[in-house]
């Protein structure tokens, strides 16, 4: 369902227009390949003479590597190459060195599952047998996996002697990052409040849970030229890191992205790719690597876990007078900035006079975190929206009215610094308030939860090329793997701008040598930034085609307009010629100067923030603590929904992942620091029968920064569910829940404890 | 690894009895294949029993049903007379795994896997099911309750194979039910579970009952105090409360990633209470 928003705004890029293709729901272009099995995913690539490589991983949470003896493995029949950290090039940037050290441990292992040695052999079976012949001598060190415990002075230090920047006095050596944001006088703000609530919350680390494990095939010839085929969210990122790690130049490594079976942010870094390339270099043979599910859980990026203290003051009539949050995140053994994003987003939904957030990142003996949909925001906003809900509950106020009263809008100084332009929060809240869901009666043991959510969205480096084929069809070439329907949306925007039927356009994701640089597919950036570049590339091609028509007609190029897929004279004064179609201009292109193309390259800005509001009804079984999601409605500002099916899919998918995070998903570590649930049996993502249909209501408040008004929609949807479900459960169970996941044992203990 | 697919039970027993290393019997394979993939076991011999006559048959016998060792959960669910007689056993079997797993997984396999959390076992124990075992020394019968002896261990001796499971006849006005607690709605392993089988008289009074619990001890528990709590009652609230308390009192669970001792103990009683009410209703009782 798409709700039209009446007041369009006019910005630098946006122009209100009637759409012909944009906003329709054509079949997805990758559908036939995916249902017939023809689509090629990461593990589907093979090459003649290919070897298979597997990885020896640390059984310890924290240990110094005293020695590694690979001679037994190398002596085995069928083993062709072995690599350790010694086989890679030392990096000048600490971020790249961390990524490399995560791919292959150097000197120390930091977590259970940390890669130490990789073996390439003629079969997986031989490679695995060879791993057993490798002797690693460890000096086992004390470990810590809990965020709060790792901040204590008694905690074992992970990176001894390494100095992190801008860390205030009083923090131990595991604190790798500290940030603060806000404005206004906190004491004055809290003094104005009629009620102040302070609460502490914890959230568990969760995994992106993509169904396709990491997989790659690498080759490298004696000429030093390499190729990688890989399941990734960014072929350019893979190229740059893998080339740097094995010491070749970017142009010598061509990386091709496969179809992708889910990423959600987790495939924006490298794990296997540099290792496969190093093994290919050493063996002279193609090398394939595919993670098992257990490896995916133990050694690829989960998100951060968190521990947060929140304090919010409110007047009796629902005005928030001050908001404060102290957020402590751990994202494993290497530095990251997810806590900073948490501190920026925590209060973003509110127009506040006094707001302060502080964030710490703490190193622990867990795998290096990777991005996961709106990284940092879900757990931060969960804590703030829980306290706002409790304030509403205590004051007897309607939670949507209170949010409307305090909502950020155009002109609001945001809690993280910038002043908001056109944003859709108020419209989204009003849509939720007016929806039948909000007025529906609740049954026994049921509760309704509400939460707002926010994400910045990103734009970034983008390149698009467009070739006008002689038969009147159009090839769009872009450089971002399609993780959420971008090929469909890009084709639709190209068809719209060119004025031709959608069937005439095909968009492909090109390799790193076939198109200019693109940032990884992250920040919900592709429909916005690649869409923008596609529209501008189409405009370049149109300008070229108008010139061709002018040449044929013998008039000035600026006397030609482009209307409905054809060149036309701007008016009678320009000449009296019938429209000349794209197909006609393309067919004659050899006679008018040669092939016609358009391209556009930009480091884009103006992505346009996105807000969402979620409503959920839950039922809690008071005897078992089991939570059933009875009804769920998502309201989100899409700016402009290019392909509403995909937009709704993003909103639904975000909600479902958030529901899993809220109810059951968690990394469970034992006292020994080992991960206990490295599989989908005991790492419980929701199954289809756990969920009702998620209703999606798209709001369209145009983003001034995009020609069609597009905002990214991929991430905001995972932000509100944690608090929405927690608020619903708290109402249904009659006790405030402050720790995720709200697994049945935890809910039952809370219910029994409150009796 | 040797894979054999014999046509007769005698051949199967001969193969298993003469194998000097580790062997596995394969019926549905839904546990064996997982063990192989996880490299938990590298058997020297796998004997597929699906092609032996009778292994895939459900046969009416003396008012009950004999279920061959290779009959799948899906086949049981489609057998209307079996479902009518022992709905609780069938529903327990059908809770295991996905639709795909249901096409393969078997009662006998679930029993021989000897997991304390096996879904079909508490239901079979409540039903007084009996396994027929064939081995080098001939054929014997053994109550299902006596097959698992500890997690992953059974009382079967070398060369022995369960060929069928017999679900006995039962009086009119009988019903059974099985419930488990899992944190989601399917594709999971019981955190606690209960099977209840009972018979009522024409006044709705329970005359016979058997209550079993799963996942709360190393093997399935039969809770005599729980059955005696409801025999002679119409499952009034007090009787049900006594059954629930008796079940919780009988639990001897472990703390692990799937649930705490406290949680298992409490929910086992809740599952038993709810299963008893369903069984009572199936027996024709009204409350």
mmCIF file of N, CA, C and O in Angstrom, chain B residues 121-189:
data_model
loop_
_atom_site.group_PDB
_atom_site.id
_atom_site.type_symbol
_atom_site.label_atom_id
_atom_site.label_comp_id
_atom_site.label_asym_id
_atom_site.label_seq_id
_atom_site.Cartn_x
_atom_site.Cartn_y
_atom_site.Cartn_z
ATOM 1 N N UNK B 121 9.507 -40.208 21.339
ATOM 2 C CA UNK B 121 9.731 -41.209 22.393
ATOM 3 C C UNK B 121 8.797 -41.028 23.602
ATOM 4 O O UNK B 121 8.174 -42.000 24.044
ATOM 5 N N UNK B 122 8.643 -39.803 24.149
ATOM 6 C CA UNK B 122 7.681 -39.675 25.260
ATOM 7 C C UNK B 122 6.271 -40.116 24.855
ATOM 8 O O UNK B 122 5.565 -40.748 25.651
ATOM 9 N N UNK B 123 5.888 -39.821 23.622
ATOM 10 C CA UNK B 123 4.555 -40.218 23.156
ATOM 11 C C UNK B 123 4.443 -41.738 23.069
ATOM 12 O O UNK B 123 3.437 -42.332 23.465
ATOM 13 N N UNK B 124 5.516 -42.385 22.564
ATOM 14 C CA UNK B 124 5.498 -43.857 22.479
ATOM 15 C C UNK B 124 5.508 -44.480 23.873
ATOM 16 O O UNK B 124 4.854 -45.496 24.118
ATOM 17 N N UNK B 125 6.253 -43.876 24.769
ATOM 18 C CA UNK B 125 6.323 -44.416 26.136
ATOM 19 C C UNK B 125 4.961 -44.283 26.809
ATOM 20 O O UNK B 125 4.476 -45.229 27.454
ATOM 21 N N UNK B 126 4.320 -43.137 26.620
ATOM 22 C CA UNK B 126 2.975 -42.971 27.189
ATOM 23 C C UNK B 126 2.012 -43.989 26.600
ATOM 24 O O UNK B 126 1.087 -44.456 27.259
ATOM 25 N N UNK B 127 2.257 -44.368 25.347
ATOM 26 C CA UNK B 127 1.386 -45.320 24.649
ATOM 27 C C UNK B 127 1.742 -46.773 24.947
ATOM 28 O O UNK B 127 1.104 -47.683 24.420
ATOM 29 N N UNK B 128 2.745 -47.002 25.781
ATOM 30 C CA UNK B 128 3.212 -48.368 26.054
ATOM 31 C C UNK B 128 3.611 -49.104 24.779
ATOM 32 O O UNK B 128 3.331 -50.293 24.602
ATOM 33 N N UNK B 129 4.280 -48.413 23.885
ATOM 34 C CA UNK B 129 4.704 -49.026 22.626
ATOM 35 C C UNK B 129 5.816 -50.045 22.887
ATOM 36 O O UNK B 129 6.581 -49.908 23.846
ATOM 37 N N UNK B 130 5.864 -51.057 21.996
ATOM 38 C CA UNK B 130 6.835 -52.144 22.154
ATOM 39 C C UNK B 130 7.640 -52.268 20.853
ATOM 40 O O UNK B 130 7.062 -52.290 19.759
ATOM 41 N N UNK B 131 8.945 -52.351 20.991
ATOM 42 C CA UNK B 131 9.796 -52.517 19.814
ATOM 43 C C UNK B 131 10.075 -53.999 19.572
ATOM 44 O O UNK B 131 10.297 -54.744 20.527
ATOM 45 N N UNK B 132 10.060 -54.394 18.303
ATOM 46 C CA UNK B 132 10.497 -55.747 17.937
ATOM 47 C C UNK B 132 11.929 -55.641 17.434
ATOM 48 O O UNK B 132 12.227 -54.837 16.546
ATOM 49 N N UNK B 133 12.787 -56.458 18.055
ATOM 50 C CA UNK B 133 14.219 -56.379 17.757
ATOM 51 C C UNK B 133 14.667 -57.724 17.202
ATOM 52 O O UNK B 133 14.361 -58.776 17.777
ATOM 53 N N UNK B 134 15.392 -57.671 16.079
ATOM 54 C CA UNK B 134 15.946 -58.902 15.526
ATOM 55 C C UNK B 134 17.463 -58.804 15.602
ATOM 56 O O UNK B 134 18.039 -57.754 15.305
ATOM 57 N N UNK B 135 18.092 -59.878 16.044
ATOM 58 C CA UNK B 135 19.544 -59.871 16.178
ATOM 59 C C UNK B 135 20.130 -61.247 15.946
ATOM 60 O O UNK B 135 19.402 -62.183 15.573
ATOM 61 N N UNK B 136 21.414 -61.383 16.153
ATOM 62 C CA UNK B 136 22.083 -62.671 15.911
ATOM 63 C C UNK B 136 21.472 -63.797 16.745
ATOM 64 O O UNK B 136 21.533 -64.967 16.345
ATOM 65 N N UNK B 137 20.876 -63.463 17.889
ATOM 66 C CA UNK B 137 20.297 -64.507 18.730
ATOM 67 C C UNK B 137 18.785 -64.613 18.573
ATOM 68 O O UNK B 137 18.097 -65.092 19.473
ATOM 69 N N UNK B 138 18.249 -64.096 17.478
ATOM 70 C CA UNK B 138 16.817 -64.237 17.238
ATOM 71 C C UNK B 138 16.049 -62.952 17.488
ATOM 72 O O UNK B 138 16.615 -61.868 17.486
ATOM 73 N N UNK B 139 14.754 -63.127 17.696
ATOM 74 C CA UNK B 139 13.845 -61.989 17.813
ATOM 75 C C UNK B 139 13.435 -61.808 19.269
ATOM 76 O O UNK B 139 13.216 -62.788 19.976
ATOM 77 N N UNK B 140 13.381 -60.515 19.711
ATOM 78 C CA UNK B 140 12.853 -60.258 21.049
ATOM 79 C C UNK B 140 11.987 -59.006 21.015
ATOM 80 O O UNK B 140 12.056 -58.201 20.073
ATOM 81 N N UNK B 141 11.181 -58.862 22.035
ATOM 82 C CA UNK B 141 10.326 -57.695 22.157
ATOM 83 C C UNK B 141 10.808 -56.892 23.356
ATOM 84 O O UNK B 141 11.226 -57.485 24.359
ATOM 85 N N UNK B 142 10.725 -55.591 23.261
ATOM 86 C CA UNK B 142 11.229 -54.751 24.351
ATOM 87 C C UNK B 142 10.387 -53.489 24.430
ATOM 88 O O UNK B 142 10.154 -52.843 23.402
ATOM 89 N N UNK B 143 9.914 -53.124 25.620
ATOM 90 C CA UNK B 143 9.182 -51.847 25.726
ATOM 91 C C UNK B 143 10.058 -50.692 25.222
ATOM 92 O O UNK B 143 11.267 -50.670 25.511
ATOM 93 N N UNK B 144 9.441 -49.791 24.507
ATOM 94 C CA UNK B 144 10.184 -48.631 23.977
ATOM 95 C C UNK B 144 10.914 -47.896 25.102
ATOM 96 O O UNK B 144 12.042 -47.435 24.934
ATOM 97 N N UNK B 145 10.271 -47.821 26.265
ATOM 98 C CA UNK B 145 10.860 -47.096 27.393
ATOM 99 C C UNK B 145 12.228 -47.651 27.793
ATOM 100 O O UNK B 145 13.041 -46.934 28.379
ATOM 101 N N UNK B 146 12.478 -48.931 27.476
ATOM 102 C CA UNK B 146 13.739 -49.548 27.898
ATOM 103 C C UNK B 146 14.828 -49.517 26.820
ATOM 104 O O UNK B 146 15.906 -50.073 27.003
ATOM 105 N N UNK B 147 14.546 -48.885 25.695
ATOM 106 C CA UNK B 147 15.566 -48.844 24.620
ATOM 107 C C UNK B 147 16.644 -47.784 24.915
ATOM 108 O O UNK B 147 17.822 -48.115 24.989
ATOM 109 N N UNK B 148 16.294 -46.526 25.135
ATOM 110 C CA UNK B 148 17.377 -45.571 25.442
ATOM 111 C C UNK B 148 17.853 -45.769 26.873
ATOM 112 O O UNK B 148 17.032 -45.931 27.782
ATOM 113 N N UNK B 149 19.156 -45.785 27.063
ATOM 114 C CA UNK B 149 19.683 -45.959 28.428
ATOM 115 C C UNK B 149 20.395 -44.691 28.928
ATOM 116 O O UNK B 149 20.484 -44.467 30.127
ATOM 117 N N UNK B 150 20.889 -43.889 28.016
ATOM 118 C CA UNK B 150 21.489 -42.604 28.358
ATOM 119 C C UNK B 150 21.613 -41.830 27.043
ATOM 120 O O UNK B 150 21.405 -42.414 25.979
ATOM 121 N N UNK B 151 21.932 -40.534 27.096
ATOM 122 C CA UNK B 151 22.019 -39.792 25.826
ATOM 123 C C UNK B 151 22.928 -40.499 24.813
ATOM 124 O O UNK B 151 24.073 -40.839 25.131
ATOM 125 N N UNK B 152 22.386 -40.740 23.614
ATOM 126 C CA UNK B 152 23.079 -41.387 22.489
ATOM 127 C C UNK B 152 23.380 -42.873 22.709
ATOM 128 O O UNK B 152 24.083 -43.470 21.903
ATOM 129 N N UNK B 153 22.895 -43.487 23.779
ATOM 130 C CA UNK B 153 23.154 -44.927 24.023
ATOM 131 C C UNK B 153 21.832 -45.681 24.144
ATOM 132 O O UNK B 153 20.918 -45.226 24.824
ATOM 133 N N UNK B 154 21.793 -46.882 23.503
ATOM 134 C CA UNK B 154 20.601 -47.716 23.611
ATOM 135 C C UNK B 154 20.969 -49.054 24.237
ATOM 136 O O UNK B 154 22.156 -49.382 24.388
ATOM 137 N N UNK B 155 19.940 -49.824 24.567
ATOM 138 C CA UNK B 155 20.166 -51.156 25.138
ATOM 139 C C UNK B 155 20.360 -52.220 24.064
ATOM 140 O O UNK B 155 20.529 -53.392 24.373
ATOM 141 N N UNK B 156 20.344 -51.826 22.795
ATOM 142 C CA UNK B 156 20.556 -52.805 21.715
ATOM 143 C C UNK B 156 21.985 -53.339 21.778
ATOM 144 O O UNK B 156 22.917 -52.604 22.086
ATOM 145 N N UNK B 157 22.142 -54.616 21.480
ATOM 146 C CA UNK B 157 23.481 -55.196 21.478
ATOM 147 C C UNK B 157 23.972 -55.372 20.044
ATOM 148 O O UNK B 157 23.212 -55.159 19.091
ATOM 149 N N UNK B 158 25.216 -55.750 19.910
ATOM 150 C CA UNK B 158 25.850 -55.828 18.580
ATOM 151 C C UNK B 158 25.040 -56.692 17.621
ATOM 152 O O UNK B 158 24.657 -57.803 17.952
ATOM 153 N N UNK B 159 24.784 -56.104 16.448
ATOM 154 C CA UNK B 159 24.061 -56.846 15.428
ATOM 155 C C UNK B 159 22.556 -56.738 15.529
ATOM 156 O O UNK B 159 21.837 -57.228 14.655
ATOM 157 N N UNK B 160 22.058 -56.099 16.565
ATOM 158 C CA UNK B 160 20.595 -56.001 16.725
ATOM 159 C C UNK B 160 20.034 -54.804 15.958
ATOM 160 O O UNK B 160 20.636 -53.730 15.926
ATOM 161 N N UNK B 161 18.835 -55.036 15.397
ATOM 162 C CA UNK B 161 18.143 -54.000 14.628
ATOM 163 C C UNK B 161 16.682 -53.966 15.065
ATOM 164 O O UNK B 161 16.057 -55.028 15.192
ATOM 165 N N UNK B 162 16.154 -52.780 15.304
ATOM 166 C CA UNK B 162 14.702 -52.676 15.524
ATOM 167 C C UNK B 162 14.030 -52.794 14.165
ATOM 168 O O UNK B 162 14.355 -52.050 13.239
ATOM 169 N N UNK B 163 13.103 -53.743 14.047
ATOM 170 C CA UNK B 163 12.437 -53.951 12.753
ATOM 171 C C UNK B 163 11.070 -53.287 12.707
ATOM 172 O O UNK B 163 10.582 -52.940 11.642
ATOM 173 N N UNK B 164 10.440 -53.156 13.880
ATOM 174 C CA UNK B 164 9.135 -52.485 13.894
ATOM 175 C C UNK B 164 8.811 -52.016 15.296
ATOM 176 O O UNK B 164 9.441 -52.445 16.270
ATOM 177 N N UNK B 165 7.819 -51.151 15.357
ATOM 178 C CA UNK B 165 7.310 -50.693 16.648
ATOM 179 C C UNK B 165 5.817 -50.958 16.671
ATOM 180 O O UNK B 165 5.107 -50.644 15.691
ATOM 181 N N UNK B 166 5.373 -51.558 17.773
ATOM 182 C CA UNK B 166 3.954 -51.922 17.876
ATOM 183 C C UNK B 166 3.238 -50.957 18.812
ATOM 184 O O UNK B 166 3.645 -50.781 19.967
ATOM 185 N N UNK B 167 2.203 -50.331 18.265
ATOM 186 C CA UNK B 167 1.332 -49.471 19.078
ATOM 187 C C UNK B 167 0.090 -50.282 19.378
ATOM 188 O O UNK B 167 -0.657 -50.641 18.459
ATOM 189 N N UNK B 168 -0.169 -50.601 20.662
ATOM 190 C CA UNK B 168 -1.186 -51.591 20.986
ATOM 191 C C UNK B 168 -2.619 -51.090 20.787
ATOM 192 O O UNK B 168 -2.852 -49.899 20.608
ATOM 193 N N UNK B 169 -3.534 -52.052 20.865
ATOM 194 C CA UNK B 169 -4.965 -51.719 20.874
ATOM 195 C C UNK B 169 -5.269 -50.963 22.164
ATOM 196 O O UNK B 169 -4.500 -51.011 23.124
ATOM 197 N N UNK B 170 -6.374 -50.260 22.186
ATOM 198 C CA UNK B 170 -6.758 -49.557 23.417
ATOM 199 C C UNK B 170 -8.271 -49.521 23.534
ATOM 200 O O UNK B 170 -8.976 -49.624 22.533
ATOM 201 N N UNK B 171 -8.758 -49.360 24.756
ATOM 202 C CA UNK B 171 -10.218 -49.341 24.946
ATOM 203 C C UNK B 171 -10.845 -48.142 24.251
ATOM 204 O O UNK B 171 -10.157 -47.167 23.932
ATOM 205 N N UNK B 172 -12.176 -48.223 24.080
ATOM 206 C CA UNK B 172 -12.893 -47.044 23.602
ATOM 207 C C UNK B 172 -12.695 -45.913 24.619
ATOM 208 O O UNK B 172 -12.300 -46.157 25.766
ATOM 209 N N UNK B 173 -13.003 -44.714 24.204
ATOM 210 C CA UNK B 173 -12.882 -43.541 25.094
ATOM 211 C C UNK B 173 -11.448 -43.353 25.618
ATOM 212 O O UNK B 173 -11.228 -43.103 26.789
ATOM 213 N N UNK B 174 -10.509 -43.544 24.711
ATOM 214 C CA UNK B 174 -9.105 -43.297 25.052
ATOM 215 C C UNK B 174 -8.587 -42.148 24.192
ATOM 216 O O UNK B 174 -9.108 -41.900 23.099
ATOM 217 N N UNK B 175 -7.571 -41.480 24.685
ATOM 218 C CA UNK B 175 -6.963 -40.418 23.886
ATOM 219 C C UNK B 175 -5.526 -40.215 24.317
ATOM 220 O O UNK B 175 -5.155 -40.557 25.445
ATOM 221 N N UNK B 176 -4.710 -39.711 23.403
ATOM 222 C CA UNK B 176 -3.340 -39.368 23.791
ATOM 223 C C UNK B 176 -2.940 -38.054 23.138
ATOM 224 O O UNK B 176 -3.581 -37.599 22.188
ATOM 225 N N UNK B 177 -1.922 -37.454 23.688
ATOM 226 C CA UNK B 177 -1.457 -36.165 23.168
ATOM 227 C C UNK B 177 0.012 -35.987 23.534
ATOM 228 O O UNK B 177 0.505 -36.559 24.515
ATOM 229 N N UNK B 178 0.693 -35.189 22.714
ATOM 230 C CA UNK B 178 2.098 -34.865 22.985
ATOM 231 C C UNK B 178 2.280 -33.377 22.750
ATOM 232 O O UNK B 178 1.795 -32.826 21.751
ATOM 233 N N UNK B 179 2.966 -32.719 23.648
ATOM 234 C CA UNK B 179 3.296 -31.299 23.476
ATOM 235 C C UNK B 179 4.759 -31.088 23.839
ATOM 236 O O UNK B 179 5.283 -31.728 24.756
ATOM 237 N N UNK B 180 5.381 -30.177 23.150
ATOM 238 C CA UNK B 180 6.760 -29.827 23.500
ATOM 239 C C UNK B 180 6.860 -28.316 23.586
ATOM 240 O O UNK B 180 6.080 -27.594 22.949
ATOM 241 N N UNK B 181 7.839 -27.834 24.333
ATOM 242 C CA UNK B 181 8.122 -26.411 24.297
ATOM 243 C C UNK B 181 9.368 -26.180 23.460
ATOM 244 O O UNK B 181 10.421 -26.793 23.697
ATOM 245 N N UNK B 182 9.230 -25.278 22.491
ATOM 246 C CA UNK B 182 10.393 -24.799 21.720
ATOM 247 C C UNK B 182 10.277 -23.273 21.635
ATOM 248 O O UNK B 182 9.181 -22.736 21.718
ATOM 249 N N UNK B 183 11.431 -22.582 21.490
ATOM 250 C CA UNK B 183 11.356 -21.111 21.469
ATOM 251 C C UNK B 183 10.750 -20.558 20.195
ATOM 252 O O UNK B 183 10.441 -19.377 20.130
ATOM 253 N N UNK B 184 10.650 -21.353 19.144
ATOM 254 C CA UNK B 184 9.943 -20.880 17.954
ATOM 255 C C UNK B 184 8.821 -21.858 17.654
ATOM 256 O O UNK B 184 8.437 -22.615 18.536
ATOM 257 N N UNK B 185 8.262 -21.814 16.446
ATOM 258 C CA UNK B 185 7.065 -22.625 16.205
ATOM 259 C C UNK B 185 7.347 -23.944 15.496
ATOM 260 O O UNK B 185 6.476 -24.810 15.435
ATOM 261 N N UNK B 186 8.514 -24.103 14.920
ATOM 262 C CA UNK B 186 8.863 -25.373 14.279
ATOM 263 C C UNK B 186 10.366 -25.414 14.050
ATOM 264 O O UNK B 186 11.068 -24.466 14.383
ATOM 265 N N UNK B 187 10.859 -26.506 13.488
ATOM 266 C CA UNK B 187 12.277 -26.636 13.159
ATOM 267 C C UNK B 187 13.149 -26.438 14.394
ATOM 268 O O UNK B 187 14.091 -25.656 14.393
ATOM 269 N N UNK B 188 12.823 -27.145 15.462
ATOM 270 C CA UNK B 188 13.577 -26.937 16.683
ATOM 271 C C UNK B 188 13.577 -28.224 17.507
ATOM 272 O O UNK B 188 12.944 -29.210 17.128
ATOM 273 N N UNK B 189 14.286 -28.184 18.626
ATOM 274 C CA UNK B 189 14.419 -29.351 19.491
ATOM 275 C C UNK B 189 13.770 -29.036 20.830
ATOM 276 O O UNK B 189 13.961 -27.942 21.366
#
